[in-house]
PDB file of C-alpha atoms in Angstrom:
ATOM      1  CA  UNK A 184      22.248 -52.647 -21.542  1.00  0.00           C
ATOM      2  CA  UNK A 185      23.421 -55.861 -19.888  1.00  0.00           C
ATOM      3  CA  UNK A 186      25.040 -56.980 -23.142  1.00  0.00           C
ATOM      4  CA  UNK A 187      26.909 -53.687 -23.440  1.00  0.00           C
ATOM      5  CA  UNK A 188      28.116 -54.034 -19.843  1.00  0.00           C
ATOM      6  CA  UNK A 189      29.352 -57.579 -20.607  1.00  0.00           C
ATOM      7  CA  UNK A 190      31.098 -56.429 -23.791  1.00  0.00           C
ATOM      8  CA  UNK A 191      32.907 -53.618 -21.958  1.00  0.00           C
ATOM      9  CA  UNK A 192      33.837 -55.971 -19.118  1.00  0.00           C
ATOM     10  CA  UNK A 193      35.327 -58.473 -21.581  1.00  0.00           C
ATOM     11  CA  UNK A 194      37.355 -55.671 -23.134  1.00  0.00           C
ATOM     12  CA  UNK A 195      38.636 -54.280 -19.809  1.00  0.00           C
ATOM     13  CA  UNK A 196      39.290 -57.766 -18.402  1.00  0.00           C
ATOM     14  CA  UNK A 197      42.072 -58.382 -20.904  1.00  0.00           C
ATOM     15  CA  UNK A 198      44.285 -55.754 -19.234  1.00  0.00           C
ATOM     16  CA  UNK A 199      46.217 -56.116 -15.954  1.00  0.00           C
ATOM     17  CA  UNK A 200      45.240 -52.588 -14.930  1.00  0.00           C
ATOM     18  CA  UNK A 201      41.510 -53.346 -15.023  1.00  0.00           C
ATOM     19  CA  UNK A 202      39.082 -50.580 -14.185  1.00  0.00           C
ATOM     20  CA  UNK A 203      40.279 -47.195 -12.950  1.00  0.00           C
ATOM     21  CA  UNK A 204      39.404 -46.100  -9.425  1.00  0.00           C
ATOM     22  CA  UNK A 205      36.036 -44.357  -8.974  1.00  0.00           C
ATOM     23  CA  UNK A 206      37.715 -40.948  -8.619  1.00  0.00           C
ATOM     24  CA  UNK A 207      39.780 -41.486 -11.764  1.00  0.00           C
ATOM     25  CA  UNK A 208      36.649 -42.560 -13.636  1.00  0.00           C
ATOM     26  CA  UNK A 209      34.762 -39.508 -12.470  1.00  0.00           C
ATOM     27  CA  UNK A 210      37.627 -37.340 -13.714  1.00  0.00           C
ATOM     28  CA  UNK A 211      37.577 -39.201 -17.034  1.00  0.00           C
ATOM     29  CA  UNK A 212      33.808 -38.766 -17.302  1.00  0.00           C
ATOM     30  CA  UNK A 213      34.195 -35.034 -16.621  1.00  0.00           C
ATOM     31  CA  UNK A 214      36.793 -34.821 -19.399  1.00  0.00           C
ATOM     32  CA  UNK A 215      34.458 -36.572 -21.823  1.00  0.00           C
ATOM     33  CA  UNK A 216      31.540 -34.296 -20.922  1.00  0.00           C
ATOM     34  CA  UNK A 217      33.843 -31.331 -21.566  1.00  0.00           C
ATOM     35  CA  UNK A 218      34.702 -32.742 -24.986  1.00  0.00           C
ATOM     36  CA  UNK A 219      30.987 -33.161 -25.717  1.00  0.00           C
ATOM     37  CA  UNK A 220      30.389 -29.548 -24.669  1.00  0.00           C
ATOM     38  CA  UNK A 221      33.100 -28.432 -27.050  1.00  0.00           C
ATOM     39  CA  UNK A 222      31.534 -30.334 -29.964  1.00  0.00           C
ATOM     40  CA  UNK A 223      28.046 -28.987 -29.173  1.00  0.00           C
ATOM     41  CA  UNK A 224      29.498 -25.480 -28.982  1.00  0.00           C
ATOM     42  CA  UNK A 225      31.158 -25.947 -32.373  1.00  0.00           C
ATOM     43  CA  UNK A 226      27.995 -27.262 -33.996  1.00  0.00           C
ATOM     44  CA  UNK A 227      25.310 -25.146 -32.330  1.00  0.00           C
ATOM     45  CA  UNK A 228      27.182 -22.316 -30.646  1.00  0.00           C
ATOM     46  CA  UNK A 229      29.137 -19.374 -31.910  1.00  0.00           C
ATOM     47  CA  UNK A 230      32.578 -20.936 -31.704  1.00  0.00           C
ATOM     48  CA  UNK A 231      33.624 -22.525 -35.003  1.00  0.00           C
ATOM     49  CA  UNK A 232      36.421 -25.059 -35.053  1.00  0.00           C
ATOM     50  CA  UNK A 233      39.915 -23.920 -35.867  1.00  0.00           C
ATOM     51  CA  UNK A 234      41.303 -25.422 -39.074  1.00  0.00           C
ATOM     52  CA  UNK A 235      43.919 -27.220 -36.946  1.00  0.00           C
ATOM     53  CA  UNK A 236      41.310 -28.961 -34.716  1.00  0.00           C
ATOM     54  CA  UNK A 237      40.710 -32.650 -35.343  1.00  0.00           C
ATOM     55  CA  UNK A 238      37.429 -33.868 -36.767  1.00  0.00           C
ATOM     56  CA  UNK A 239      35.176 -35.178 -34.048  1.00  0.00           C
ATOM     57  CA  UNK A 240      31.454 -35.455 -33.542  1.00  0.00           C
ATOM     58  CA  UNK A 241      28.742 -35.266 -30.953  1.00  0.00           C
ATOM     59  CA  UNK A 242      28.000 -38.919 -31.735  1.00  0.00           C
ATOM     60  CA  UNK A 243      31.548 -40.032 -30.903  1.00  0.00           C
ATOM     61  CA  UNK A 244      31.639 -37.972 -27.710  1.00  0.00           C
ATOM     62  CA  UNK A 245      28.322 -39.476 -26.570  1.00  0.00           C
ATOM     63  CA  UNK A 246      29.817 -42.887 -27.327  1.00  0.00           C
ATOM     64  CA  UNK A 247      32.821 -42.067 -25.147  1.00  0.00           C
ATOM     65  CA  UNK A 248      30.494 -40.994 -22.330  1.00  0.00           C
ATOM     66  CA  UNK A 249      28.499 -44.209 -22.699  1.00  0.00           C
ATOM     67  CA  UNK A 250      31.702 -46.269 -22.548  1.00  0.00           C
ATOM     68  CA  UNK A 251      32.967 -44.580 -19.383  1.00  0.00           C
ATOM     69  CA  UNK A 252      29.489 -44.880 -17.838  1.00  0.00           C
ATOM     70  CA  UNK A 253      29.519 -48.618 -18.545  1.00  0.00           C
ATOM     71  CA  UNK A 254      33.032 -48.892 -17.064  1.00  0.00           C
ATOM     72  CA  UNK A 255      32.009 -46.904 -13.994  1.00  0.00           C
ATOM     73  CA  UNK A 256      28.942 -49.075 -13.426  1.00  0.00           C
ATOM     74  CA  UNK A 257      30.876 -52.303 -13.940  1.00  0.00           C
ATOM     75  CA  UNK A 258      33.596 -51.267 -11.525  1.00  0.00           C
ATOM     76  CA  UNK A 259      30.975 -50.659  -8.823  1.00  0.00           C
ATOM     77  CA  UNK A 260      28.885 -53.740  -9.724  1.00  0.00           C
ATOM     78  CA  UNK A 261      25.912 -51.595 -10.728  1.00  0.00           C
ATOM     79  CA  UNK A 262      23.340 -53.100 -13.074  1.00  0.00           C
ATOM     80  CA  UNK A 263      22.536 -50.253 -15.450  1.00  0.00           C
ATOM     81  CA  UNK A 264      19.323 -51.911 -16.633  1.00  0.00           C
ATOM     82  CA  UNK A 265      18.076 -51.873 -13.055  1.00  0.00           C
ATOM     83  CA  UNK A 266      19.300 -48.281 -12.609  1.00  0.00           C
ATOM     84  CA  UNK A 267      17.491 -47.275 -15.810  1.00  0.00           C
ATOM     85  CA  UNK A 268      14.273 -48.955 -14.682  1.00  0.00           C
ATOM     86  CA  UNK A 269      14.440 -47.152 -11.326  1.00  0.00           C
ATOM     87  CA  UNK A 270      14.983 -43.787 -12.988  1.00  0.00           C
ATOM     88  CA  UNK A 271      12.132 -44.329 -15.452  1.00  0.00           C
ATOM     89  CA  UNK A 272       9.843 -45.303 -12.582  1.00  0.00           C
ATOM     90  CA  UNK A 273      10.794 -42.054 -10.850  1.00  0.00           C
ATOM     91  CA  UNK A 274      10.066 -40.008 -13.987  1.00  0.00           C
ATOM     92  CA  UNK A 275       6.790 -41.821 -14.609  1.00  0.00           C
ATOM     93  CA  UNK A 276       5.553 -41.329 -11.040  1.00  0.00           C
ATOM     94  CA  UNK A 277       7.075 -38.378  -9.217  1.00  0.00           C
ATOM     95  CA  UNK A 278       7.572 -36.287 -12.358  1.00  0.00           C
ATOM     96  CA  UNK A 279       4.581 -37.495 -14.389  1.00  0.00           C
ATOM     97  CA  UNK A 280       2.809 -34.108 -14.282  1.00  0.00           C
ATOM     98  CA  UNK A 281       5.909 -31.942 -14.266  1.00  0.00           C
ATOM     99  CA  UNK A 282       5.958 -31.186 -17.986  1.00  0.00           C
ATOM    100  CA  UNK A 283       3.266 -30.137 -20.456  1.00  0.00           C
ATOM    101  CA  UNK A 284       2.126 -33.200 -22.362  1.00  0.00           C
ATOM    102  CA  UNK A 285       1.608 -33.148 -26.097  1.00  0.00           C
ATOM    103  CA  UNK A 286      -1.969 -33.351 -27.291  1.00  0.00           C
ATOM    104  CA  UNK A 287      -2.224 -36.690 -29.072  1.00  0.00           C
ATOM    105  CA  UNK A 288      -5.888 -36.484 -30.090  1.00  0.00           C
TER     106      UNK A 288
END
């Protein structure tokens, strides 16, 4: 994760504008999630794509969401590896008995 954050920071650092403001990034993230929803709806829902709609994929939309997440974290000096570790600790402690575990006998 740290390497991805560095790679994104190197990319953004080459532009005068730098990172967007937190509110602008949140808006951008919302847009990307909407685009992901559209792709999921096309693939798994009942709304087929129009012939005029551009090819896109769930994979690319998830990539866009990952990119904006990395930008958002970088702009706020958040270490996503640390954030991930904290979230996994939460799931492995507070939520450890929340879901039905698979029998692995």
